Coordinates of C-alpha atoms in Angstrom, one line a residue:
X1 CA -11.6 6.2 -12.5
X2 CA -11.7 9.7 -11.0
X3 CA -8.3 9.1 -9.4
X4 CA -6.7 9.0 -12.9
X5 CA -7.8 12.6 -13.6
X6 CA -6.7 13.5 -10.1
X7 CA -3.3 12.0 -10.7
X8 CA -2.8 14.0 -14.0
X9 CA -3.7 17.1 -12.1
X10 CA -1.3 16.2 -9.3
X11 CA 1.5 15.7 -11.9
X12 CA 0.8 19.1 -13.5
X13 CA 0.8 20.9 -10.1
X14 CA 4.1 19.2 -9.3
X15 CA 5.6 20.2 -12.7
X16 CA 4.6 23.8 -12.0
X17 CA 6.2 23.7 -8.6
X18 CA 9.5 22.2 -9.8
X19 CA 9.8 24.7 -12.7
X20 CA 8.4 27.8 -11.0
X21 CA 11.7 29.7 -11.2
X22 CA 12.7 28.6 -14.7
X23 CA 12.1 30.1 -18.1
X24 CA 9.7 27.4 -19.0
X25 CA 7.5 27.2 -15.9
X26 CA 5.1 24.4 -17.0
X27 CA 2.4 26.9 -18.1
X28 CA -0.9 25.3 -19.1
X29 CA -3.5 26.6 -21.5
X30 CA -7.1 26.7 -20.4
X31 CA -9.8 25.3 -22.7
X32 CA -7.3 23.5 -24.8
X33 CA -7.1 19.7 -25.1
X34 CA -3.3 20.1 -25.5
X35 CA -3.0 21.8 -22.1
X36 CA 0.7 22.4 -22.5
X37 CA 0.4 23.7 -26.1
X38 CA 3.0 22.8 -28.7
X39 CA 5.7 22.3 -26.0
X40 CA 5.1 18.6 -25.8
X41 CA 5.2 18.2 -29.6
X42 CA 9.0 18.1 -29.5
X43 CA 11.0 15.3 -28.0
X44 CA 12.7 17.6 -25.4
X45 CA 13.7 17.0 -21.8
X46 CA 10.7 19.1 -20.8
X47 CA 8.5 16.6 -22.6
X48 CA 10.4 13.8 -20.8
X49 CA 9.7 15.3 -17.4
X50 CA 6.0 16.0 -18.1
X51 CA 5.4 12.4 -19.2
X52 CA 7.3 11.0 -16.2
X53 CA 5.6 13.2 -13.5
X54 CA 2.1 12.7 -15.0
X55 CA 2.5 9.0 -15.2
X56 CA 3.8 9.0 -11.6
X57 CA 0.9 11.2 -10.6
X58 CA -1.7 8.7 -12.0
X59 CA 0.0 5.7 -10.3
X60 CA 0.2 7.7 -7.0
X61 CA -3.4 8.9 -7.0
X62 CA -4.8 5.4 -7.9
X63 CA -2.7 3.8 -5.2
X64 CA -3.9 6.3 -2.6
X65 CA -7.5 5.9 -3.7
X66 CA -7.2 2.1 -3.2
X67 CA -5.8 2.5 0.3
X68 CA -8.5 5.1 1.3
X69 CA -11.2 2.7 0.2
X70 CA -12.7 5.2 -2.3
X71 CA -12.4 2.8 -5.3
X72 CA -14.3 -0.4 -5.6
X73 CA -11.7 -1.9 -8.0
X74 CA -9.0 -2.3 -5.4
X75 CA -8.0 -2.2 -1.8
X76 CA -5.0 -2.7 0.5
X77 CA -2.0 -4.7 -0.5
X78 CA -2.5 -8.2 1.0
X79 CA 1.1 -9.3 0.2
X80 CA 2.5 -7.5 3.3
X81 CA 1.1 -9.7 6.0
X82 CA 4.1 -11.9 6.6
X83 CA 6.3 -12.2 9.7
X84 CA 6.8 -8.9 11.6
X85 CA 10.1 -7.2 12.1
X86 CA 11.8 -6.7 15.4
X87 CA 9.6 -4.5 17.7
X88 CA 6.7 -4.1 15.3
X89 CA 3.9 -6.0 13.6
X90 CA 2.0 -5.5 10.4
X91 CA -1.1 -3.4 10.6
X92 CA -3.0 -0.6 8.9
X93 CA -3.5 -0.6 5.2
X94 CA -0.4 -1.3 3.0
X95 CA -0.7 0.7 -0.2
X96 CA -0.8 -1.4 -3.4
X97 CA 1.5 0.5 -5.6
X98 CA 1.8 -2.3 -8.1
X99 CA -1.9 -1.9 -8.9
X100 CA -1.5 1.9 -9.3
X101 CA 1.4 1.3 -11.6
X102 CA -0.6 -1.1 -13.7
X103 CA -3.5 1.4 -14.1
X104 CA -1.0 4.1 -15.0
X105 CA 0.6 1.9 -17.5
X106 CA -2.7 1.1 -19.2
X107 CA -3.7 4.8 -19.2
X108 CA -0.5 6.6 -20.1
X109 CA 0.9 4.0 -22.6
X110 CA -2.3 3.3 -24.4
X111 CA -1.5 5.6 -27.4
X112 CA 2.3 4.9 -27.4
X113 CA 2.1 1.7 -29.5
X114 CA 3.6 3.1 -32.7
X115 CA 7.0 1.8 -33.9
X116 CA 8.6 5.2 -33.9
X117 CA 11.1 7.0 -31.8
X118 CA 8.7 9.3 -30.0
X119 CA 6.5 6.5 -28.8
X120 CA 9.7 4.7 -27.6
X121 CA 10.7 7.9 -25.7
X122 CA 7.3 8.4 -24.1
X123 CA 7.0 4.8 -23.0
X124 CA 10.5 4.9 -21.4
X125 CA 9.8 8.2 -19.5
X126 CA 6.4 7.0 -18.4
X127 CA 7.9 3.9 -17.0
X128 CA 10.7 5.9 -15.3
X129 CA 8.1 8.0 -13.5
X130 CA 6.2 4.9 -12.3
X131 CA 9.4 3.1 -11.2
X132 CA 10.1 6.1 -9.0
X133 CA 7.1 5.2 -6.8
X134 CA 8.1 1.5 -6.5
X135 CA 11.7 2.5 -5.6
X136 CA 10.6 4.8 -2.8
X137 CA 7.9 2.7 -1.1
X138 CA 8.7 2.5 2.6
X139 CA 7.4 1.3 6.0
X140 CA 5.3 3.8 7.9
X141 CA 4.6 3.1 11.6
X142 CA 2.3 4.1 14.4
X143 CA 3.0 3.7 18.1
X144 CA 0.4 2.3 20.5
X145 CA 0.6 2.4 24.3
X146 CA 0.0 4.5 27.4
X147 CA 1.2 8.1 27.0
X148 CA 2.8 7.3 23.7
X149 CA 5.1 4.7 25.2
X150 CA 5.2 2.8 21.9
X151 CA 4.7 -0.6 23.6
X152 CA 3.2 -1.9 20.4
X153 CA 4.1 -0.5 16.9
X154 CA 2.1 -1.3 13.8
X155 CA 3.5 -0.7 10.4
X156 CA 2.3 -0.7 6.8
X157 CA 3.8 -0.2 3.3
X158 CA 3.3 3.4 2.2
X159 CA 4.1 5.7 -0.7
X160 CA 6.5 8.6 -0.2
X161 CA 5.3 12.2 -0.2
X162 CA 4.7 13.2 -3.9
X163 CA 6.9 16.3 -3.4
X164 CA 9.8 14.0 -2.8
X165 CA 9.0 12.1 -6.0
X166 CA 8.9 15.4 -7.8
X167 CA 12.3 16.5 -6.5
X168 CA 13.7 13.1 -7.6
X169 CA 12.3 13.4 -11.1
X170 CA 13.6 17.0 -11.3
X171 CA 17.1 15.7 -10.6
X172 CA 16.5 13.2 -13.4
X173 CA 15.4 16.0 -15.7
X174 CA 18.7 17.8 -15.0
X175 CA 20.7 14.7 -15.8
X176 CA 18.5 13.4 -18.7
X177 CA 20.3 11.4 -21.4
X178 CA 20.4 12.7 -24.9
X179 CA 19.6 10.0 -27.5
X180 CA 19.7 9.5 -31.3
X181 CA 17.2 7.8 -33.4
X182 CA 18.1 4.6 -35.3
X183 CA 16.0 2.8 -37.8
X184 CA 15.8 -1.0 -38.2
X185 CA 14.1 -3.2 -40.7
X186 CA 11.9 -5.9 -39.0
X187 CA 9.1 -8.2 -40.2
X188 CA 6.5 -5.7 -39.3
X189 CA 8.4 -2.9 -41.2
X190 CA 10.7 -0.1 -40.2
X191 CA 11.1 0.3 -36.5
X192 CA 12.7 3.3 -34.7
X193 CA 14.7 2.8 -31.6
X194 CA 16.9 5.1 -29.4
X195 CA 20.5 4.8 -28.3
X196 CA 22.7 7.1 -26.3
X197 CA 24.2 9.9 -28.4
X198 CA 27.6 9.8 -26.7
X199 CA 29.2 6.4 -26.4
X200 CA 31.4 7.4 -23.6
X201 CA 28.4 8.1 -21.4
X202 CA 26.7 5.2 -19.6
X203 CA 23.6 3.9 -21.3
X204 CA 20.5 5.3 -19.6
X205 CA 18.8 2.9 -17.2
X206 CA 15.0 2.5 -16.9
X207 CA 15.1 5.1 -14.1
X208 CA 16.7 7.8 -16.3
X209 CA 14.8 10.3 -18.4
X210 CA 15.6 10.4 -22.2
X211 CA 15.1 12.9 -25.0
X212 CA 16.5 13.4 -28.5
X213 CA 15.6 17.0 -29.5
X214 CA 17.0 20.3 -28.1
X215 CA 14.8 22.7 -26.1
X216 CA 14.1 26.3 -27.2
X217 CA 15.5 28.9 -24.9
X218 CA 12.0 30.0 -23.9
X219 CA 13.1 33.7 -23.7
X220 CA 10.6 35.1 -26.2
X221 CA 7.0 34.2 -27.1
X222 CA 6.8 31.7 -29.9
X223 CA 3.5 30.1 -30.9
X224 CA 5.3 27.4 -32.8
X225 CA 7.3 26.1 -29.8
X226 CA 4.7 27.0 -27.2
X227 CA 7.1 29.4 -25.5
X228 CA 5.4 32.2 -23.6
X229 CA 8.6 34.1 -23.0
X230 CA 9.7 35.6 -19.7
X231 CA 8.6 39.2 -19.9
X232 CA 6.8 40.4 -16.7
X233 CA 7.9 37.2 -14.8
X234 CA 9.0 37.8 -11.3
X235 CA 12.8 37.2 -10.7
X236 CA 15.2 37.0 -7.8
X237 CA 17.6 40.0 -8.0
X238 CA 20.0 38.5 -5.5
X239 CA 20.3 35.0 -7.1
X240 CA 22.9 34.0 -9.7
X241 CA 20.8 30.8 -10.5
X242 CA 18.3 30.2 -13.2
X243 CA 15.6 32.0 -11.2
X244 CA 17.9 35.1 -10.9
X245 CA 17.0 38.2 -13.0
X246 CA 20.2 37.9 -15.1
X247 CA 19.3 34.4 -16.5
X248 CA 15.5 34.4 -16.2
X249 CA 15.3 37.7 -18.1
X250 CA 17.6 36.5 -20.8
X251 CA 19.8 39.6 -20.6
X252 CA 17.0 42.1 -21.2
X253 CA 17.2 43.5 -17.7
X254 CA 14.4 43.9 -15.2
X255 CA 12.1 46.5 -13.7
X256 CA 11.6 47.1 -10.0
X257 CA 8.6 48.4 -8.2
X258 CA 7.5 48.6 -4.6
X259 CA 4.5 46.7 -3.3
X260 CA 2.6 47.1 0.0
X261 CA 1.3 44.0 1.6
X262 CA -0.9 43.6 4.7
X263 CA 0.5 40.9 7.0
X264 CA -0.2 39.7 10.6
X265 CA 2.4 40.9 13.1
X266 CA 3.1 41.3 16.8
X267 CA 1.1 38.1 17.6
X268 CA 0.5 37.2 21.2
X269 CA -0.6 33.9 22.6
X270 CA -3.3 34.2 25.3
X271 CA -3.8 31.5 27.9
X272 CA -5.9 29.6 27.1
X273 CA -6.1 29.2 24.1
X274 CA -6.0 31.7 21.3
X275 CA -3.6 34.0 19.4
X276 CA -4.3 37.7 18.7
X277 CA -2.4 39.6 16.1
X278 CA -2.1 43.1 14.7
X279 CA -2.1 43.9 11.1
X280 CA 1.0 45.6 9.7
X281 CA 1.7 47.0 6.2
X282 CA 5.1 46.1 4.9
X283 CA 6.8 47.3 1.7
X284 CA 8.6 44.9 -0.6
X285 CA 10.6 45.4 -3.8
X286 CA 9.2 43.3 -6.7
X287 CA 11.5 42.6 -9.7
X288 CA 10.1 41.6 -13.0
X289 CA 11.7 40.9 -16.4
X290 CA 11.7 43.5 -19.1

């Protein structure tokens, strides 16, 4: 299904948006089957986020394709045709997120059938990403009537905006649960499972992200870890957060240069109906890590 590839791309784009100001900014490598390089080889919280957001992206894109009628394998969700609510009735095309989740599960979990800790971690985080969509399905409505009077309102079951899902998963990344690996002897042989590292923390739910290996600091280039370092990255000189020059540049300091940019300015609206603008040159300070 083309929507599967579209969903993976959607997940990568969201990852790059969410991590745009961090030392690891979800960099991808062109012409490489392992598009993130060695970063995903480790069971870090970065790996956890990538698996979750990519799995969610596939489910989201497949569900959207079904609702738009661009896939012959699926359509609208017929389950939401029951009694209407107060002041509205069912209409439009309810999005079948359950089908999207099913396709994502078959795609993302296909290679995660080994009895080891990494497969257990990947399956958990894949499911956490997909569950995010199911948890945030909501009614979307449209008004009908003279002059927008909303005499009749039709509603359908819809997915949230994917940016909202990305924000939610980013919060889950920040609060991800560190795990330890345990081995058990079963009839099929040794099986690895995960448990929370710290007993005084609550056990992670199916909606939490999990990991069991620490992350590199991503300050310097390292081919073994997949770190590209932060040299020449733009930083925010006025911020004390992770995107600020102090933290992003790992204490190496930063360079500042001026940059001229052409921008539209002094725009005027003419009746009726167009806008005319002048072109101004503005000077900005650009700060980059040493």
